[in-house]
Coordinates of C-alpha atoms and ligand atoms in Angstrom, one line a residue:
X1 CA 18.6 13.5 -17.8
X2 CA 15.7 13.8 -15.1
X3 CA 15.9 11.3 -12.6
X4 CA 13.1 9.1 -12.3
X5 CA 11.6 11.0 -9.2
X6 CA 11.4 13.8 -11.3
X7 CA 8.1 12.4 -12.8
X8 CA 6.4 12.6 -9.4
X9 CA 3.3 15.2 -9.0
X10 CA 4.1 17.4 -7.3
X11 CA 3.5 17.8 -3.7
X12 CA -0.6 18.3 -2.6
X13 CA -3.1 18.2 0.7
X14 CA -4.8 15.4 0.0
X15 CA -8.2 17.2 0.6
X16 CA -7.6 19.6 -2.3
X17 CA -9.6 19.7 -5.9
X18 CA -9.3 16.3 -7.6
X19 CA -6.6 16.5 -10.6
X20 CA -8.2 15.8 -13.9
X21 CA -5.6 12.1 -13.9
X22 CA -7.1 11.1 -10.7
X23 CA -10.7 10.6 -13.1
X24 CA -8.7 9.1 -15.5
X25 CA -7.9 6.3 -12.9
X26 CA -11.0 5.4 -12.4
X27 CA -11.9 2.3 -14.9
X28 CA -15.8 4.3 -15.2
X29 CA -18.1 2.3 -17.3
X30 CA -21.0 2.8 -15.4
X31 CA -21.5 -0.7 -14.1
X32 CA -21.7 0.1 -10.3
X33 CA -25.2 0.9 -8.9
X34 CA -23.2 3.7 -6.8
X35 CA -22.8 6.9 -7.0
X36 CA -19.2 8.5 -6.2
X37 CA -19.8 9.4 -2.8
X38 CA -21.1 6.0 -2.1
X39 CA -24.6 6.4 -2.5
X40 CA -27.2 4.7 -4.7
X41 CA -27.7 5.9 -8.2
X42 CA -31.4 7.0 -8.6
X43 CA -33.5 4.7 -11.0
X44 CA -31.7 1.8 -9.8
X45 CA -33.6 -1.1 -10.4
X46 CA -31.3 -3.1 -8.4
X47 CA -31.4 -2.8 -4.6
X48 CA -27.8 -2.8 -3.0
X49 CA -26.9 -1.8 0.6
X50 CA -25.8 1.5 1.1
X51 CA -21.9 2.0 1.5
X52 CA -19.7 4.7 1.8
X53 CA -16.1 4.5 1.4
X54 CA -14.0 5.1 4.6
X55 CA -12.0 8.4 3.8
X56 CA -8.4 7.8 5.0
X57 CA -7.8 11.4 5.5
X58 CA -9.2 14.0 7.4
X59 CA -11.0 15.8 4.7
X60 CA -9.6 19.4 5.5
X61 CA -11.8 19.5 8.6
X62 CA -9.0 18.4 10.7
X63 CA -7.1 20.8 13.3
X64 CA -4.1 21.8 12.2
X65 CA -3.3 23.6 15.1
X66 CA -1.9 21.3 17.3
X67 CA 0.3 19.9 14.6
X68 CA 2.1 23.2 13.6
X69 CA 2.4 23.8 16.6
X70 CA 4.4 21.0 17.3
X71 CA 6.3 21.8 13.7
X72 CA 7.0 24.8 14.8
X73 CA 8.6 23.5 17.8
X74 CA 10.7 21.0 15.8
X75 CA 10.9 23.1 12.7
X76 CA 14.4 22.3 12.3
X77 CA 14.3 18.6 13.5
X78 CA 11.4 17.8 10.8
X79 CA 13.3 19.4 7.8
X80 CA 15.9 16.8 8.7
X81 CA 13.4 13.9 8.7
X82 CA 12.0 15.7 5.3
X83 CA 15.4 15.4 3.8
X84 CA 16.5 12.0 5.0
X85 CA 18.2 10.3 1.9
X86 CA 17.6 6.5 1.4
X87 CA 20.8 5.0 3.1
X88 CA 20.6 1.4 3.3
X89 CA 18.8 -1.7 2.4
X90 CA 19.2 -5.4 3.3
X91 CA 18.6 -8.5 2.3
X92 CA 16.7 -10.2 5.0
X93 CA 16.6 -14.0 3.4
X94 CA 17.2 -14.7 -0.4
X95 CA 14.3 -13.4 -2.5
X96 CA 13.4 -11.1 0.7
X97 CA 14.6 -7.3 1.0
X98 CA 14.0 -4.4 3.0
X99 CA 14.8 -0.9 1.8
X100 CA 14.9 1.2 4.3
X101 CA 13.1 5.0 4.0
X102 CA 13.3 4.9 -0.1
X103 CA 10.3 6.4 -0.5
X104 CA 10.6 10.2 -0.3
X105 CA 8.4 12.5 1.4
X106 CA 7.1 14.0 -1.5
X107 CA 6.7 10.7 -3.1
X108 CA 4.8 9.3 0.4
X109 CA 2.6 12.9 -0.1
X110 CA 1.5 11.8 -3.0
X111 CA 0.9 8.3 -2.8
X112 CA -1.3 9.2 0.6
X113 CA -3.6 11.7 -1.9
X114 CA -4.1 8.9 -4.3
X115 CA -4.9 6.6 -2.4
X116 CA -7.5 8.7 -0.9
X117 CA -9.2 9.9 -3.9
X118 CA -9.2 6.8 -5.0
X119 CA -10.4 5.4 -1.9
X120 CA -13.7 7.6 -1.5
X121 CA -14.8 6.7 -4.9
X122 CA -15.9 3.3 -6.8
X123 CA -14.1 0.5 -5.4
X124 CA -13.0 2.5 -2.5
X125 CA -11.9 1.6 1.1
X126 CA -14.1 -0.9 2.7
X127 CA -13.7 -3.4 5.8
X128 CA -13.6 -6.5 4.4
X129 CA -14.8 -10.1 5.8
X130 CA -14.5 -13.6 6.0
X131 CA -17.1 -16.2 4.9
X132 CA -17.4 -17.1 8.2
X133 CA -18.3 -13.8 8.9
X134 CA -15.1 -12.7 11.0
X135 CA -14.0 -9.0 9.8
X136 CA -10.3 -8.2 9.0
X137 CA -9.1 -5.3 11.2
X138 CA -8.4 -3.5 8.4
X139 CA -9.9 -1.1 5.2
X140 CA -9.0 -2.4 2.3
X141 CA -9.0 -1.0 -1.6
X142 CA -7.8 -3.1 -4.7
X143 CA -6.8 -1.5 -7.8
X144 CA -5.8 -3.1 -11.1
X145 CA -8.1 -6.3 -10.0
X146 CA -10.2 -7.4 -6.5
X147 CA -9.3 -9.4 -4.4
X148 CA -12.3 -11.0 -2.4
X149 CA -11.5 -12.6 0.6
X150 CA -14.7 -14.7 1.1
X151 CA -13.3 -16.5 -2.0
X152 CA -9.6 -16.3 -2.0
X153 CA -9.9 -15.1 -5.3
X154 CA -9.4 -12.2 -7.6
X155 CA -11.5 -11.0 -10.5
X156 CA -12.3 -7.8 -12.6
X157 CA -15.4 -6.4 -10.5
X158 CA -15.9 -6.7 -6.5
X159 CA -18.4 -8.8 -5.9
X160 CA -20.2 -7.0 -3.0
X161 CA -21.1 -3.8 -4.8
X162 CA -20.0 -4.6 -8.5
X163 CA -17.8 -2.2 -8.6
X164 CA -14.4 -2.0 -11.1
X165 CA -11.4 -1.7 -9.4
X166 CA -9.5 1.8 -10.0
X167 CA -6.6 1.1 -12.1
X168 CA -2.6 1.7 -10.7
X169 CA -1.3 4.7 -11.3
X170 CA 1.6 4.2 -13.5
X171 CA 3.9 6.7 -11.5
X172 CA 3.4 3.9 -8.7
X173 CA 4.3 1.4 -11.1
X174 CA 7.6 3.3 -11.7
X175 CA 8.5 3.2 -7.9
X176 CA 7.7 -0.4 -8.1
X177 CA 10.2 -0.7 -10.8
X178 CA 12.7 1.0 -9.1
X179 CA 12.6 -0.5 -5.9
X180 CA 13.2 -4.0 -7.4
X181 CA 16.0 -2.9 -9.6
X182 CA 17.8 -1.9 -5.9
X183 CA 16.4 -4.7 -4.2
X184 CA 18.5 -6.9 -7.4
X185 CA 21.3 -5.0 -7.0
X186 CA 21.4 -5.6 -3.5
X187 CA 20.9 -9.5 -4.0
X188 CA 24.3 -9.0 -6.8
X189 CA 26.2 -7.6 -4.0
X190 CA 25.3 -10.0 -1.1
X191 CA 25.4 -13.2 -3.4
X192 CA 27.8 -12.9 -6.0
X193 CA 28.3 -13.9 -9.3
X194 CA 24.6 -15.5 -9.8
X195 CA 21.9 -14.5 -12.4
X196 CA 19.8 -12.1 -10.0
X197 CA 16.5 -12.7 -11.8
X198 CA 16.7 -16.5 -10.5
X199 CA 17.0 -15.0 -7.1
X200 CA 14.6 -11.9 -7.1
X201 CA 13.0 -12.0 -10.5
X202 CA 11.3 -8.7 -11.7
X203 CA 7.6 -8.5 -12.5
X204 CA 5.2 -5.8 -13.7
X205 CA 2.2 -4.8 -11.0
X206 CA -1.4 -5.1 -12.5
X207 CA -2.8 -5.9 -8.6
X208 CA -2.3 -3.7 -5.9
X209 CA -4.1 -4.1 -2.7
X210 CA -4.5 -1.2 -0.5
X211 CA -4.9 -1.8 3.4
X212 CA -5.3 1.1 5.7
X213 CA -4.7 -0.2 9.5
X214 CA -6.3 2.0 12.6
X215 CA -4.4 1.6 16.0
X216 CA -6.0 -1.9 16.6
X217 CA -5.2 -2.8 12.7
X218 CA -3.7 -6.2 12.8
X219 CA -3.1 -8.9 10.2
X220 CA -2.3 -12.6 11.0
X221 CA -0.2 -15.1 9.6
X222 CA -0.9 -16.2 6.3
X223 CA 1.0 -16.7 2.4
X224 CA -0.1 -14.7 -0.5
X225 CA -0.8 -17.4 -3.1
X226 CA -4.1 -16.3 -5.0
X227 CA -2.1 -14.8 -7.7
X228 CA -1.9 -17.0 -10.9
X229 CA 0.1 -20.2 -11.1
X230 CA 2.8 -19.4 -12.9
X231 CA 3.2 -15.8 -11.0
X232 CA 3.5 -17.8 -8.1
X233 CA 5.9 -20.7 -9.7
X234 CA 8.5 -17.5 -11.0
X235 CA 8.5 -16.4 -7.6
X236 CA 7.7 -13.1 -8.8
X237 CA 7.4 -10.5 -6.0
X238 CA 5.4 -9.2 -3.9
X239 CA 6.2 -5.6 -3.4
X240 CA 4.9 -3.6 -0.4
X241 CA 5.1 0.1 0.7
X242 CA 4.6 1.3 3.9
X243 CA 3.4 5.0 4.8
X244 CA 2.1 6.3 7.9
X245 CA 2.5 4.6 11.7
X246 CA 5.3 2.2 12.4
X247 CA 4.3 -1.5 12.7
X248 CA 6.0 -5.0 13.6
X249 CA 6.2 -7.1 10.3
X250 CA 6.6 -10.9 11.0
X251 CA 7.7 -13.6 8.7
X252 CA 9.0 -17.1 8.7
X253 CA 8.7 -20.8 6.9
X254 CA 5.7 -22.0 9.5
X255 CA 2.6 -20.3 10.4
X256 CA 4.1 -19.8 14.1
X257 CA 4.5 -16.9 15.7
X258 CA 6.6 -18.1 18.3
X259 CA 8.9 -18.6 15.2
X260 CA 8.9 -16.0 13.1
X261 CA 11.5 -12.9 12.8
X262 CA 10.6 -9.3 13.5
X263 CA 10.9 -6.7 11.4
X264 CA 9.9 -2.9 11.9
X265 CA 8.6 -1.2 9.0
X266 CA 8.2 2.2 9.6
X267 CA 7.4 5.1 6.7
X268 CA 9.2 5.0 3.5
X269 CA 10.2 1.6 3.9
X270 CA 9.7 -1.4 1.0
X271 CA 9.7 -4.7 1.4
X272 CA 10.4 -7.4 -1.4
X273 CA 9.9 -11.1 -1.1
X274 CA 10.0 -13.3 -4.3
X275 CA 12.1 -16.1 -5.4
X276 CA 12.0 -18.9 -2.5
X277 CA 10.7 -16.4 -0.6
X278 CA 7.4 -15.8 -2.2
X279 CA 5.4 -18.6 -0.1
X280 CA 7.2 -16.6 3.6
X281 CA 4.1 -16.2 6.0
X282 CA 4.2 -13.0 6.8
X283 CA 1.7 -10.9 9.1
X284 CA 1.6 -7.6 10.3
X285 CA 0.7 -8.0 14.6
X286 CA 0.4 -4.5 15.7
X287 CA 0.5 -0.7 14.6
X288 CA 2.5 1.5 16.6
X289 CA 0.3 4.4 17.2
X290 CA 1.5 8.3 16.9
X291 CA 5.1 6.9 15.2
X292 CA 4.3 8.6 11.8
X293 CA 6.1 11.5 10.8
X294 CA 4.5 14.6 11.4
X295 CA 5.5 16.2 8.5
X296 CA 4.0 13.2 6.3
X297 CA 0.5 14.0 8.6
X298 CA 1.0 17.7 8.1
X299 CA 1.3 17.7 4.5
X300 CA -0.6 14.7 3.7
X301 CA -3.7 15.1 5.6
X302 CA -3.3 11.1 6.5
X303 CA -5.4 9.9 9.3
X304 CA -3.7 8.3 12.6
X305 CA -3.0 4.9 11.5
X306 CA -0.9 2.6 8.6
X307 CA -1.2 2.6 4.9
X308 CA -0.1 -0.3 2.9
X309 CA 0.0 -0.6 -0.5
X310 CA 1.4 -4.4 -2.0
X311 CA 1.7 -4.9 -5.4
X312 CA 1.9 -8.1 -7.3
X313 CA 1.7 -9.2 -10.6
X314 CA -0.8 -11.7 -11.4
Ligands
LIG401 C1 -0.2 -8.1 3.4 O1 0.4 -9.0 3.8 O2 -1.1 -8.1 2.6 C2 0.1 -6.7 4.0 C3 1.3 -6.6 4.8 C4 1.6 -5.3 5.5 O3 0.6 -4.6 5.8 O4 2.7 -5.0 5.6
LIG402 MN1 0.2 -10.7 2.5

């Protein structure tokens, strides 16, 4: 029997030719006036600024040099971060659970290449803003459906550049699966003879929002509670992957940051909050720059900085 990691793709730079499922991800109907590299499409009748995705990689111009040099170095010290099993997982607050490193290398690889052919195509990486104008210090990509932050709201196209969101890869979906089923398991052990869905209830991802954090990236305080009603009344999870730089996660009952716990979530890691911990305020304060693994950067092509990818089911 494989095991379900076995179903990965295999490892790629992320710069490389773009596998024929990458297209295939793409929900193209031909209902953006942009073109795939962000530009207008000629004969246009409707005027749109110009955008171009940001590229969350390097795009092969980048120099390797330094880097295997420094791998070189620490040849033997990186094939032990390489191979680093997932060891342990904990259950920070009922409904909330941290799995520590469960994503793989390869599996981090991959994810990083998705996301960035994804991301300098149709729906792609953009900074986002407020209706008051304020920016989030972030780039941001939906897939499955948009979110738009000057509405709080999430619908089939982005309103900005009418754009369809990519749809989630399924072999993301998979991981998503898995990581609850550990994150329940974990909940069994710590709490006992209870019926674990009433605690951490599984869901099925059809939203996933991208957010790519620079050095400076920083997200406040805040609740996720735009998904539907009765997503948000099961308490089913949000389920968030972290790849690249290290950063301080915070989370409590009030909107305080005096008050909240700290949490470091560094590459690999997955966090689960659902149950009575849906509604946690959570933020992210600070990146930690230079913490990623070099052999994720090496292999990856990832740009200095922090990928997150949260799924949720709507
Ligand atoms: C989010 O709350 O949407 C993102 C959290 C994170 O970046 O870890
Ligand atoms: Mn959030």
């Amino acid at each position: 029997m494989s095991t379900p990691r076995d179903e990965w793709p295999q490892n790629r730079q992320c710069w490389r030719k773009k596998p024929d499922y990458i297209n295939k991800l793409y929900n193209r109907n031909n209902d953006s006036n942009y073109d795939v590299a962000g530009g207008q499409k000629l004969g246009s009748s409707v005027c749109k600024p110009k955008f171009r995705p940001y590229d969350i990689c390097f795009n092969g111009k980048r120099n390797h040099g330094s880097i295997g040099a420094t791998l070189r170095g620490e040849n033997k010290e990186s094939r032990i971060e390489i191979q680093k099993e997932w060891t342990k997982g904990s259950v920070l607050r009922p409904g909330m659970v941290l799995l520590k490193n469960f994503i793989s290398h390869d599996e981090q690889v991959e994810i990083v290449k998705v996301c960035r052919e994804l991301g300098v195509g149709l729906g792609g990486f953009y900074q986002p803003g407020y209706e008051n104008g304020a920016k989030l210090r972030l780039k941001m990509m939906c897939l499955g459906m948009d979110w738009d932050p000057q509405t709080y709201k999430y619908g089939n196209k982005r309103v900005f550049d009418g754009s369809t969101p990519p749809s989630i890869p399924n072999h993301f979906s998979k991981l998503v699966t898995r990581a609850i089923q550990e994150a329940q398991s974990l909940t069994e052990k710590e709490y006992g003879a209870c019926n674990v869905e009433d605690v951490l209830p599984s869901m099925t991802p059809d939203i996933c929002i991208v957010n790519f954090y620079t050095e400076n990236g920083k997200l406040g305080l805040h609740q996720d509670r735009d998904e539907s009603r009765e997503s948000l009344q099961k308490g089913l999870p949000v389920v968030s992957f972290s790849i690249g730089d290290s950063a301080d996660f915070l989370y409590g009952d009030k909107r305080s940051v005096e008050e909240a716990k700290r949490v470091m979530l560094e590459s690999g890691d997955v966090l689960i909050f659902g149950g009575e911990s849906r509604h946690v305020f959570h933020g992210v304060p600070s990146v930690f720059p230079n913490s990623a693994p070099k052999e994720l950067l090496k292999d990856s092509g990832l740009s200095p900085g922090r990928l997150n990818l949260t799924f949720r089911q709507y």
